[in-house]
XYZ file of C-alpha atoms in Angstrom:
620
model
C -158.419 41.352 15.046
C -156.628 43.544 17.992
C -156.724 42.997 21.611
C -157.588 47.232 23.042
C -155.118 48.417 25.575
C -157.942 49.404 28.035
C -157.418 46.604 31.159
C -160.638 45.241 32.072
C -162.271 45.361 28.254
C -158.904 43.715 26.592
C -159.455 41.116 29.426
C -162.363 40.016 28.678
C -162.176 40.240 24.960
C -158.930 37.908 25.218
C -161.453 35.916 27.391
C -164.286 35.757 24.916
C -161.569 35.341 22.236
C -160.197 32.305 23.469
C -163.504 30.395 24.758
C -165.115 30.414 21.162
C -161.694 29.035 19.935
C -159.822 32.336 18.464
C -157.319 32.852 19.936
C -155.181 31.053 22.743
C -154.778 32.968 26.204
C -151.531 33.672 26.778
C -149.405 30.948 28.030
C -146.022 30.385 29.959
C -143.491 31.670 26.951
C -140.162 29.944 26.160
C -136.726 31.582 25.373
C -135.536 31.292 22.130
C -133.031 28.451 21.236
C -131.208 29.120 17.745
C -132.796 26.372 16.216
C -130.704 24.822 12.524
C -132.051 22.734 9.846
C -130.885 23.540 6.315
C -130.064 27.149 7.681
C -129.672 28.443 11.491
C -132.228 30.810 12.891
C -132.004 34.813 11.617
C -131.289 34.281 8.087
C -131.333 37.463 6.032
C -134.903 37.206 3.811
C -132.935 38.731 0.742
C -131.241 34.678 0.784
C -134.658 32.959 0.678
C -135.338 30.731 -1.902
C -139.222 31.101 -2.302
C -141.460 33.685 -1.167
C -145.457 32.782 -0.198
C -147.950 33.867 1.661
C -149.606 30.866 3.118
C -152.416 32.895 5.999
C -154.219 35.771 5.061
C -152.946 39.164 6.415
C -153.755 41.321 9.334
C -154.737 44.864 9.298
C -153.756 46.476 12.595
C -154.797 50.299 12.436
C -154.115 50.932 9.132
C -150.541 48.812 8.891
C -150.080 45.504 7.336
C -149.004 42.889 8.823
C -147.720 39.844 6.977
C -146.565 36.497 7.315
C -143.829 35.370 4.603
C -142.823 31.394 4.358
C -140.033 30.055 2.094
C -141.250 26.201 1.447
C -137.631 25.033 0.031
C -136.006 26.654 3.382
C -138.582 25.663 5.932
C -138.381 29.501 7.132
C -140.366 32.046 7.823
C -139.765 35.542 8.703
C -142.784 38.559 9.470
C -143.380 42.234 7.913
C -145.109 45.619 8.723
C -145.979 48.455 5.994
C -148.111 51.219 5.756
C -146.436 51.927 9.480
C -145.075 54.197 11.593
C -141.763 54.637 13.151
C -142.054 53.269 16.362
C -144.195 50.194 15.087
C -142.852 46.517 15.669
C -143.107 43.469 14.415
C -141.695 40.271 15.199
C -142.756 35.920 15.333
C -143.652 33.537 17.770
C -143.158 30.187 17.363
C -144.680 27.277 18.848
C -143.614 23.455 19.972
C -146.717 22.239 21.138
C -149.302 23.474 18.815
C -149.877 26.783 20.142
C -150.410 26.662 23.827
C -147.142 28.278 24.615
C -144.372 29.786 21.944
C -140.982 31.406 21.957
C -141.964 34.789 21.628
C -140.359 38.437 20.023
C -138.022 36.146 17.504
C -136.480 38.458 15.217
C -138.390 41.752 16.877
C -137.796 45.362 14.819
C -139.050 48.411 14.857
C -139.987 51.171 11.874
C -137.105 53.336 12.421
C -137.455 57.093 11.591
C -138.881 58.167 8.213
C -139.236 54.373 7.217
C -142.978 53.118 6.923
C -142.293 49.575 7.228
C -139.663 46.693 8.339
C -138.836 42.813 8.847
C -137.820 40.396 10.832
C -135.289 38.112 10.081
C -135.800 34.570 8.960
C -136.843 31.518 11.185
C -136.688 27.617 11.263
C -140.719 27.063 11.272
C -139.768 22.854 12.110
C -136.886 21.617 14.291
C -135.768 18.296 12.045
C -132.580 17.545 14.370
C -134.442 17.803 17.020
C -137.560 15.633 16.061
C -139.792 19.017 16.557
C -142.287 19.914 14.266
C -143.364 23.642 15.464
C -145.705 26.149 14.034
C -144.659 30.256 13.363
C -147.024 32.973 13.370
C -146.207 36.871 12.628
C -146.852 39.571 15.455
C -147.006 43.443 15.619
C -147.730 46.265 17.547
C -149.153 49.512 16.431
C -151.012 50.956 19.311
C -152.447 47.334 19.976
C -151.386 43.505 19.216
C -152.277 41.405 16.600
C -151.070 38.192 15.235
C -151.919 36.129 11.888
C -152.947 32.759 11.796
C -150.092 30.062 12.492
C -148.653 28.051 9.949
C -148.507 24.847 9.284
C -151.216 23.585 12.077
C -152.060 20.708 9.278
C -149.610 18.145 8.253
C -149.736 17.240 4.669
C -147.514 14.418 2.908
C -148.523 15.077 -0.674
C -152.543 15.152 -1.155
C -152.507 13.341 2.058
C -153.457 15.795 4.552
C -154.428 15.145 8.601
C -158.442 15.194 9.317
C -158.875 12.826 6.032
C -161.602 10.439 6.489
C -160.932 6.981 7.134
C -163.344 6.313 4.580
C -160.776 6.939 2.152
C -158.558 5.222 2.835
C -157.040 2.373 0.347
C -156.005 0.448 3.124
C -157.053 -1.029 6.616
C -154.228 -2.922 8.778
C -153.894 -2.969 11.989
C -150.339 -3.537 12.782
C -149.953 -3.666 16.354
C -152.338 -5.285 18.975
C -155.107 -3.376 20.388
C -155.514 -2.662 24.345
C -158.341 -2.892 26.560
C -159.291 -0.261 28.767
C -162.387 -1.080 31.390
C -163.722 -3.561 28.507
C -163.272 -1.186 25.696
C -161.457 -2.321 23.092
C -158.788 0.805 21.632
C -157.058 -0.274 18.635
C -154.718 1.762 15.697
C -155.643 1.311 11.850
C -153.231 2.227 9.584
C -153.130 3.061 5.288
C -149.787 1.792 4.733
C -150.029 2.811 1.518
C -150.602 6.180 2.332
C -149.059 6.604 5.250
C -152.189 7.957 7.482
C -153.789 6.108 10.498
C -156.874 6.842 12.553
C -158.093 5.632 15.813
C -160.800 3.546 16.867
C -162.726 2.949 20.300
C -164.679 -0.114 20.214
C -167.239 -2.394 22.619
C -167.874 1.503 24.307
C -170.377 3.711 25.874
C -170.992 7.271 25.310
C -168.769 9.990 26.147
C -165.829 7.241 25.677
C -163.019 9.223 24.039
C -160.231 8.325 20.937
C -157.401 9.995 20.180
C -153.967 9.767 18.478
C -150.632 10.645 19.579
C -148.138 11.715 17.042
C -144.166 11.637 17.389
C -141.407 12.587 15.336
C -138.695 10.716 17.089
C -140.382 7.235 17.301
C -142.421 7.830 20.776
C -139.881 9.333 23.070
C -141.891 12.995 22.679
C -145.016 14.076 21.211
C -145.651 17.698 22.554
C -147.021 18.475 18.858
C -148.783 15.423 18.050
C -150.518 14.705 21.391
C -154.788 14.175 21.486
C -155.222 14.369 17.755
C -158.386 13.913 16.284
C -159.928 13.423 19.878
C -163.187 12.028 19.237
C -166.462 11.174 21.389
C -168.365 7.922 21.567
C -171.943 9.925 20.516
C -175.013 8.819 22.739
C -176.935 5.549 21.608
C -173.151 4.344 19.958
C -170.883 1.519 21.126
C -167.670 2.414 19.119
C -166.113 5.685 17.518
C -163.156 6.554 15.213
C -160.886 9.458 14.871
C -159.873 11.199 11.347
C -157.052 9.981 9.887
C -153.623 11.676 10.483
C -150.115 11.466 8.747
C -147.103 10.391 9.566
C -144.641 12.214 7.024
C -143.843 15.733 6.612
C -142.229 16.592 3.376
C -142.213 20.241 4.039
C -140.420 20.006 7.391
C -138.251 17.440 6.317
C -139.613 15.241 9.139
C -140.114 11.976 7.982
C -140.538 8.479 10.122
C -143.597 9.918 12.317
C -144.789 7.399 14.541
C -148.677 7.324 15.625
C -150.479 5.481 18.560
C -153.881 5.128 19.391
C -155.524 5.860 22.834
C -159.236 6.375 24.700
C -160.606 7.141 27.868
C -163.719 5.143 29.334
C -166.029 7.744 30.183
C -166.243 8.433 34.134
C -162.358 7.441 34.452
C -159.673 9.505 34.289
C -157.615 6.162 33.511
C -156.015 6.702 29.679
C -154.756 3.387 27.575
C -152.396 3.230 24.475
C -151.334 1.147 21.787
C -148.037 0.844 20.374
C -146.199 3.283 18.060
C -146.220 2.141 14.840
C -144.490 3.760 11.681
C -146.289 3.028 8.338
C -144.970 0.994 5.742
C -145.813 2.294 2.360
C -143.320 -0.304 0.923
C -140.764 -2.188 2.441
C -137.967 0.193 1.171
C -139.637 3.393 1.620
C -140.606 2.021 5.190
C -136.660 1.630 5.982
C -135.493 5.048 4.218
C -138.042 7.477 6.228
C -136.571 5.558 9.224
C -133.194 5.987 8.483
C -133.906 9.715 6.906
C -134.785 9.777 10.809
C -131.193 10.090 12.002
C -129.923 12.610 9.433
C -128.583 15.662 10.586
C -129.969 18.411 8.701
C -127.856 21.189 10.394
C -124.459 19.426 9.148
C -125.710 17.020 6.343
C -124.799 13.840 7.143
C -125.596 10.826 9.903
C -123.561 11.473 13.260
C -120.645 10.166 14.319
C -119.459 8.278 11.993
C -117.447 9.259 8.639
C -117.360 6.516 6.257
C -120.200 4.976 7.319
C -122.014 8.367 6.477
C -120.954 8.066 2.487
C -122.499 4.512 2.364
C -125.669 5.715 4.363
C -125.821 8.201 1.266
C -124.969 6.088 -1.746
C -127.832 3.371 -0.157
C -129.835 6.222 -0.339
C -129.683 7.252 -3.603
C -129.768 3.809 -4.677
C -133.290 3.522 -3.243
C -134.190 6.612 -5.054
C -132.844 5.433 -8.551
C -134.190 1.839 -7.773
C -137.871 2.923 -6.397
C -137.867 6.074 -8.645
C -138.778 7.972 -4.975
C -137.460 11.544 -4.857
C -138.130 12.561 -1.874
C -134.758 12.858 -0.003
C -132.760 13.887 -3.257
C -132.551 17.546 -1.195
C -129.990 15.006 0.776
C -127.526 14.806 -1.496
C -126.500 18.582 -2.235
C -126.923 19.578 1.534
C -124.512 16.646 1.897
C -122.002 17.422 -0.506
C -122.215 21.184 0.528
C -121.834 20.530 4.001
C -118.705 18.426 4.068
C -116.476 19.101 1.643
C -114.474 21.586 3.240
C -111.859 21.178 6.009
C -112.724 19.842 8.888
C -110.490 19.292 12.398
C -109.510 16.395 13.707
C -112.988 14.726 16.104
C -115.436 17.194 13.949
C -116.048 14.514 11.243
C -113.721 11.870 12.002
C -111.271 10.881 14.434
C -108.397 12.127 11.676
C -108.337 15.968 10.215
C -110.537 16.201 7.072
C -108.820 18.111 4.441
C -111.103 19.356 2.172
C -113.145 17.167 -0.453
C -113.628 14.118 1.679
C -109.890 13.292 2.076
C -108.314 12.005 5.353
C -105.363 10.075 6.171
C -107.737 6.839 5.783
C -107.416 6.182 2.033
C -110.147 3.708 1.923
C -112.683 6.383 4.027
C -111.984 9.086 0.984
C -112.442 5.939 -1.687
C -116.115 5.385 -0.105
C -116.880 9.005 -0.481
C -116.016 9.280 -4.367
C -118.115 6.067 -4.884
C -121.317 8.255 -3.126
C -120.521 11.133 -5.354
C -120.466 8.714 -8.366
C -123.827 7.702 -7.398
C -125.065 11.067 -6.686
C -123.832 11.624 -10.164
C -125.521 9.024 -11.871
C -128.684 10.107 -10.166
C -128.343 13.947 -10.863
C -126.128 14.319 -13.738
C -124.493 17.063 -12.029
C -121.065 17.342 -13.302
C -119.492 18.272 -9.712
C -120.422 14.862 -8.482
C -117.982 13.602 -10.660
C -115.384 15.960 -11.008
C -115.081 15.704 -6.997
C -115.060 11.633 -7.636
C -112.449 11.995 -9.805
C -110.624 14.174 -6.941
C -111.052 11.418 -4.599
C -109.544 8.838 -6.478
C -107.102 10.446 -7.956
C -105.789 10.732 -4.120
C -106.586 7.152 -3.701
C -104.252 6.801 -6.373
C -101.350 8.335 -5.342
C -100.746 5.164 -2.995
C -101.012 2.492 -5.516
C -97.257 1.269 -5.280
C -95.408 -1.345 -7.307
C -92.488 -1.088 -4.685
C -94.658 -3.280 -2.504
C -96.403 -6.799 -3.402
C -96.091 -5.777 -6.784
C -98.827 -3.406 -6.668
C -102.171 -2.286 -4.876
C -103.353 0.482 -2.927
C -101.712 0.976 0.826
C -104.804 1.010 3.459
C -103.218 4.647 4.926
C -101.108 7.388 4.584
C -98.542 5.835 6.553
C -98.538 2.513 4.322
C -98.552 0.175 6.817
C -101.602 -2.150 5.070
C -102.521 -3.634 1.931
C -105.952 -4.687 2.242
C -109.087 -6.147 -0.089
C -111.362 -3.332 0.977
C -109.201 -0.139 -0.301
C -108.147 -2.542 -3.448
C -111.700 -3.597 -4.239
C -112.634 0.101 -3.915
C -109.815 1.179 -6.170
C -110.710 -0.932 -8.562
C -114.441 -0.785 -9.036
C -113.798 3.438 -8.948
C -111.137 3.238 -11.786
C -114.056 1.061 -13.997
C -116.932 3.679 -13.104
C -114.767 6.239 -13.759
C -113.699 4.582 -17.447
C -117.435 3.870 -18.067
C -118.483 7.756 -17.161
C -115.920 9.751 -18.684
C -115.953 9.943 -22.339
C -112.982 8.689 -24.789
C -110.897 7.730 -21.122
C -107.934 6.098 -21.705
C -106.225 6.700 -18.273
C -108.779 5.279 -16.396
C -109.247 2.182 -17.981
C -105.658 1.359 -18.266
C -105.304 1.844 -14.565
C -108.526 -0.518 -13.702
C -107.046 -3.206 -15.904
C -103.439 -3.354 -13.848
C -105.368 -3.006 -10.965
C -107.623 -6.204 -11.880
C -104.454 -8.492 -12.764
C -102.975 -7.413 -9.221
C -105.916 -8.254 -7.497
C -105.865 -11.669 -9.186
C -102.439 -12.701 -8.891
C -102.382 -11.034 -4.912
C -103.094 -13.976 -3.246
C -106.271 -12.324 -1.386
C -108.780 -14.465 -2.611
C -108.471 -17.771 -1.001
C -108.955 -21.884 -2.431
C -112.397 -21.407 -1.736
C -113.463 -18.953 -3.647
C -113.425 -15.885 -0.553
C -111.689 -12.778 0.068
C -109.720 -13.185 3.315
C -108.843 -9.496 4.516
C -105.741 -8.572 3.392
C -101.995 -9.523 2.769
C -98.786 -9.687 5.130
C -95.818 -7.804 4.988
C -94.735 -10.604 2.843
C -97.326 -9.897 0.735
C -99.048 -13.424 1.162
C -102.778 -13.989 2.307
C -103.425 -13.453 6.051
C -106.262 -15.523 6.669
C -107.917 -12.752 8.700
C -111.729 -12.587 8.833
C -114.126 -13.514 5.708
C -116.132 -9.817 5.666
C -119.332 -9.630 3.562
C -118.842 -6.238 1.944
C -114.746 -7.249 0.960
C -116.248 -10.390 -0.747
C -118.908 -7.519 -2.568
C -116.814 -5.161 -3.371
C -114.510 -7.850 -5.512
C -117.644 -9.034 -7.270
C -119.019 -5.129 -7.958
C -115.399 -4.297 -9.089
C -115.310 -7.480 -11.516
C -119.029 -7.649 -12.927
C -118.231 -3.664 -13.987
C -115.353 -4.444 -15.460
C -116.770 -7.703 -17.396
C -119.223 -4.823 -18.395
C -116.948 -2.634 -19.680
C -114.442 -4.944 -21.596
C -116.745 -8.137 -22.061
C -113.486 -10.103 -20.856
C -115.041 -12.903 -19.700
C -112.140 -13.997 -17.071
C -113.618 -10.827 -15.501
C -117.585 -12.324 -15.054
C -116.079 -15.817 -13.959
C -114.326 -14.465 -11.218
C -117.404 -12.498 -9.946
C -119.312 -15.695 -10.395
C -116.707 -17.506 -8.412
C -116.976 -15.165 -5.735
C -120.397 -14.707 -5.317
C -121.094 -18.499 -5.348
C -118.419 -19.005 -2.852
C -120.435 -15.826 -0.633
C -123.700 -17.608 -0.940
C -122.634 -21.231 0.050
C -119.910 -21.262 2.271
C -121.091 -20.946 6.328
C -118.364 -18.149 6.299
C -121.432 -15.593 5.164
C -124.377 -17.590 4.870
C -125.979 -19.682 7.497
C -129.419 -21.238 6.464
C -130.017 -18.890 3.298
C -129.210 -15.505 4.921
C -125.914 -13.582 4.866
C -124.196 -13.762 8.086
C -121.021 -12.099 9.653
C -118.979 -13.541 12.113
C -120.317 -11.007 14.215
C -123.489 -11.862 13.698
C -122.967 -15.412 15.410
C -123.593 -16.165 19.133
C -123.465 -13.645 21.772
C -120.698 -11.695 19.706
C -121.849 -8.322 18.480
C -120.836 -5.974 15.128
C -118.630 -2.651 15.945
C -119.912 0.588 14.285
C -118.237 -0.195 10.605
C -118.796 -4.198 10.534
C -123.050 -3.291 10.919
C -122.784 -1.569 7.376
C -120.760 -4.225 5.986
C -123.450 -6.722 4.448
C -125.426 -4.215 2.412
C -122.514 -3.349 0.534
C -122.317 -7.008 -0.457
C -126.372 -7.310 -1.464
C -125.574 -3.974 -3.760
C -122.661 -5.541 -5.531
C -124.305 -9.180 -5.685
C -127.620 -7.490 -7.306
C -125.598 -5.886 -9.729
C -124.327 -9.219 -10.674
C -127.720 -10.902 -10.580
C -128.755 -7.747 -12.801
C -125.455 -8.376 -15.183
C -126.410 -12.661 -15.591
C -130.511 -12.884 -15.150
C -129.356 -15.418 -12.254
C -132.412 -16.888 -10.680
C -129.975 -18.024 -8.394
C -128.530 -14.831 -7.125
C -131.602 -12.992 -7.833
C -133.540 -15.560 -5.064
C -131.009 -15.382 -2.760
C -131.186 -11.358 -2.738
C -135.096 -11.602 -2.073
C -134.533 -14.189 0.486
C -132.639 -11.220 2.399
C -135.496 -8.872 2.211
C -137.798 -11.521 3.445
C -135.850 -12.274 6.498
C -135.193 -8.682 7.184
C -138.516 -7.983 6.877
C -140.205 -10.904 8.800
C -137.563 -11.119 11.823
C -135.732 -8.159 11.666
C -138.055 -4.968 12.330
C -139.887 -3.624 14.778
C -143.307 -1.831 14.932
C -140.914 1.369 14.283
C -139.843 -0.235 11.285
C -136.464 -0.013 12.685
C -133.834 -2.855 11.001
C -131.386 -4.730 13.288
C -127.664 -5.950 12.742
C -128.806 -9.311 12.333
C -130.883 -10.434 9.415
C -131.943 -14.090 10.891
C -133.512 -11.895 13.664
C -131.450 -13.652 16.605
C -130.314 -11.934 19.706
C -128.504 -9.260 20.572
C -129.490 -7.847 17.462
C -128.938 -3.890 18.334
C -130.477 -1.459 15.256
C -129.128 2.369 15.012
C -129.138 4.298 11.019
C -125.529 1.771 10.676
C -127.461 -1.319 10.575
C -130.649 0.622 8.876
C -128.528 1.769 6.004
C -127.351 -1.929 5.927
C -130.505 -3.710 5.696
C -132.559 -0.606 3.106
C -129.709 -1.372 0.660
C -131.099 -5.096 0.887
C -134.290 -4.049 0.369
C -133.294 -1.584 -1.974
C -131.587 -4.386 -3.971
C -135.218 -7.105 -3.950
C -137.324 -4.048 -4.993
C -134.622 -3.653 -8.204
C -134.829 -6.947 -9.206
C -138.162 -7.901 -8.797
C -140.088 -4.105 -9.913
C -141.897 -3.969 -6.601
C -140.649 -0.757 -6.053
């Protein structure tokens, strides 16, 4: 439809337009900021990956106007034909569900003896920012018209918002309901599905129930706000909303938090529960809310380096465990993303030199185990040819001049320590077991397995102290979780590969040392020394015990231990019962004691737990 030119009649059309629901009157409009997700704002169309046409077009006058949408790129970008030079066409694109937009993105004209043109290409959702917006396509040609906006429905799979409840394979209500001048509001969730509806209860009519959807765990919710509002009808007590859901696939919003709120008719007064994310399964539950903190833009989880390729290798673990796709997109934006050079403060606090090397030989070593995972998952030979890059470099400080052996800690070879040395060895046995008729490989994992026995690092009691003095004895430094993992990954692997079975006593040894001693585990559930009093975990000790649960699994997987294979569950179950919130959002401590501060560190930690029950019992 067009809005005429003519004052008083296009004034009361728009009027008329927007009372019976048509179109919006216009609205206070928004500048434009570049807005990046897997690509930045005014991408050329000829680089999109998909072309649809998800709204019907628009004759204005005799021109065409057309909305086009690439799914894969989350962009869209508008078109005129049949035109005339002079004609224009542009988007507008909306935070809040269309009451005001950024308007003119990407405007062109028809230039002389042309009959058409396009814009460039825009972000339709705003993942790093926790937006989810809708885009429409605009043009003039003697009058304004715009299509319908896209995507005003959020669909995760065939699970689409304004679902019936009745539908639903689940009813839970996680969180307590609230009162509200004797009305009872309270928040029903599908966990299964991952949709929720409202419900007013105890009520009169004209009582109203709504939801409020956010996308970064209640802190905004211009997008999501009165969904589903709903009336108490006359001669009723109690109403419900539709249902909603809380993942968006196509945006690559994931993690969307819902509450549930009403209004007692004749008050102004509004109550709410609160948020709640959905727990389809444990895992999945803890990877949308760690997917939550990915950067889309730059591929991996701010501000920290190392801790970003363990994030990543727990995720594809969950995907190869759980058989869940959904964040496999993660890897290749990662890879792509970071393997070139970056400066010093830009990835980490040391220069990155191009494929995940830095002057931190053990930060490099974590990346080629991600890639080796990634590999496993994909098959995608550059995954392992940039593994094999990576420890290759690792290798080049393995030095005999020194203790004998073992990998310095950094460039400057001031350290040897059990975390590059458990990391150099467990890569050297993936790398034997992945590349075909290896000799090198093998040979170098063996060497590095006597040195690691003989090095003095694992102590009388069966644990992996830190690392060795400059006279190359044991230095009794701290007992950490994922050193005391790493040693019992490296070993089971190479028990696997060689069936030496020195190799699967010594990851035995370990692990029953992990799992007994107060050192790691206090009542049944792995502890750091962090973890203990009023002391708190730094940024790279939060990650550290889901490293450990991997490798220990793996073991569990390698014996059919009932022993280690309970003791993994009993992690899950603690996590799950004492260390989440209503946000699904997983703490530093797993006994649930206080401080116990969560951020996507000591998420990526605790998923890789869950990650690890869901392998070994098929609960997915």
């Amino acid at each position: 439809m067009s809005l005429r030119t003519h004052p008083v009649l296009g004034g009361l059309l728009a009027l008329f337009l927007a009372l019976t629901g048509l179109v919006a009157l216009p609205a206070p409009s928004h500048a434009a900021t570049p807005v990046c997700a897997l690509a930045c704002d005014t991408l050329d169309p000829s680089r999109a990956r998909q072309e649809n046409f998800p709204v019907p077009d628009r004759n204005i006058n005799g021109r065409i106007l057309r909305l086009h949408v690439s799914d894969p790129d989350d962009m869209a970008w508008a078109s005129i034909d049949d035109g005339v030079p002079g004609d224009s066409v542009w988007l507008d694109r909306s935070w809040d569900r269309g009451a005001t937009w950024e308007p003119l993105l990407g405007k062109a004209s028809v230039p002389g003896t042309w009959t058409g043109t396009r814009t460039l290409m825009y972000n339709i959702t705003d993942p790093v920012g926790h937006r989810r917006g809708w885009i429409r396509a605009c043009a003039d040609a003697a009058a304004v018209t715009c299509t319908d906006w896209v995507y005003p429905t959020v669909c995760d799979g065939s699970r689409c918002d304004g679902a019936d409840p009745a539908t639903a394979a689940g009813d839970d209500t996680p969180v307590p309901s609230t009162s509200l001048f004797g009305r009872t509001i309270s928040l029903h969730v599908d966990q299964s599905g991952g949709m929720a509806w409202g419900v007013v209860a105890d009520g009169a009519a004209g009582d109203e129930i709504w939801l409020d959807r956010s996308w970064d765990g209640g802190a905004s919710w211009p997008e999501g706000s009165s969904l589903g509002r709903t009336s108490v009808p006359s001669g009723a007590a109690s109403a419900r909303t539709a249902m909603v859901a809380t993942r968006d696939p196509r945006g690559l919003l994931y993690g969307g938090a819902v509450r549930a709120c009403g209004r007692a008719a004749g008050h102004q007064e509004g109550s709410c529960t609160a948020w709640v994310r959905p727990a389809p399964t444990r895992a999945r539950a803890a990877a949308d809310a760690l997917m939550a903190s990915y950067r889309t833009d730059e591929g991996w989880w701010h501000s920290s380096w190392w801790n970003s390729a363990v994030a990543l290798t727990t995720l594809v673990d969950f995907a190869e465990r759980t058989g869940r796709g959904d964040y496999d997109w993660a890897i290749a934006r990662t890879f792509e993303q970071n393997r070139g050079v970056f400066p010093a403060g830009a990835r980490s606090s040391d220069p990155v030199e191009g494929h995940f090397i830095s002057r931190a030989v053990d930060d490099a070593a974590w990346w080629a185990v991600a890639w080796l995972t990634a590999y496993d998952r994909t098959g995608e030979r550059r995954y392992l040819d940039e593994a094999v890059t990576i420890t290759d470099y690792v290798h080049q400080y393995w030095d005999t001049g020194t203790c004998g052996g073992g990998v310095w800690w950094d460039r400057e070879r001031t350290y040897k320590n059990a975390v590059t040395n458990g990391l150099y060895l467990w890569l050297a046995t993936a790398l034997h077991q992945r590349i075909g008729g290896d000799t090198v490989w093998g040979a170098r994992a063996a060497t590095a397995a006597d040195w690691y026995l003989a090095s003095g690092m694992i102590n009388s009691s069966g644990l992996v102290n830190d690392g060795l003095t400059a006279g190359c004895g044991n230095n009794g430094q701290t007992v950490w979780s994922y050193n005391q993992g790493l040693a019992i990954g490296a070993f089971t692997q190479l028990w696997r590969s060689t069936g030496d079975g020195r190799y699967l006593e010594t990851a035995e040894r370990l692990a029953d040392a992990a799992v007994s001693s107060p050192a790691l585990t206090r009542d049944g559930v792995l502890t750091e020394s962090c973890d203990l009093g009023t002391n708190s975990c730094d940024d790279n000790q939060k990650q550290f015990k889901g490293i450990f649960v991997r490798h220990l699994a793996d073991l569990a997987d390698a014996t059919g231990s009932a022993a280690y294979r309970a003791y993994v569950v009993k992690q899950a179950d603690s996590i799950w019962a004492t260390d989440r919130d209503s946000l699904n959002r997983l703490g530093q401590r797993w006994s649930g004691t206080s401080p116990n501060p969560s951020d996507w560190r000591t998420q990526s930690s605790a998923l890789e737990a869950l990650t690890a029950a869901a392998r070994l019992t098929g609960s997915g």
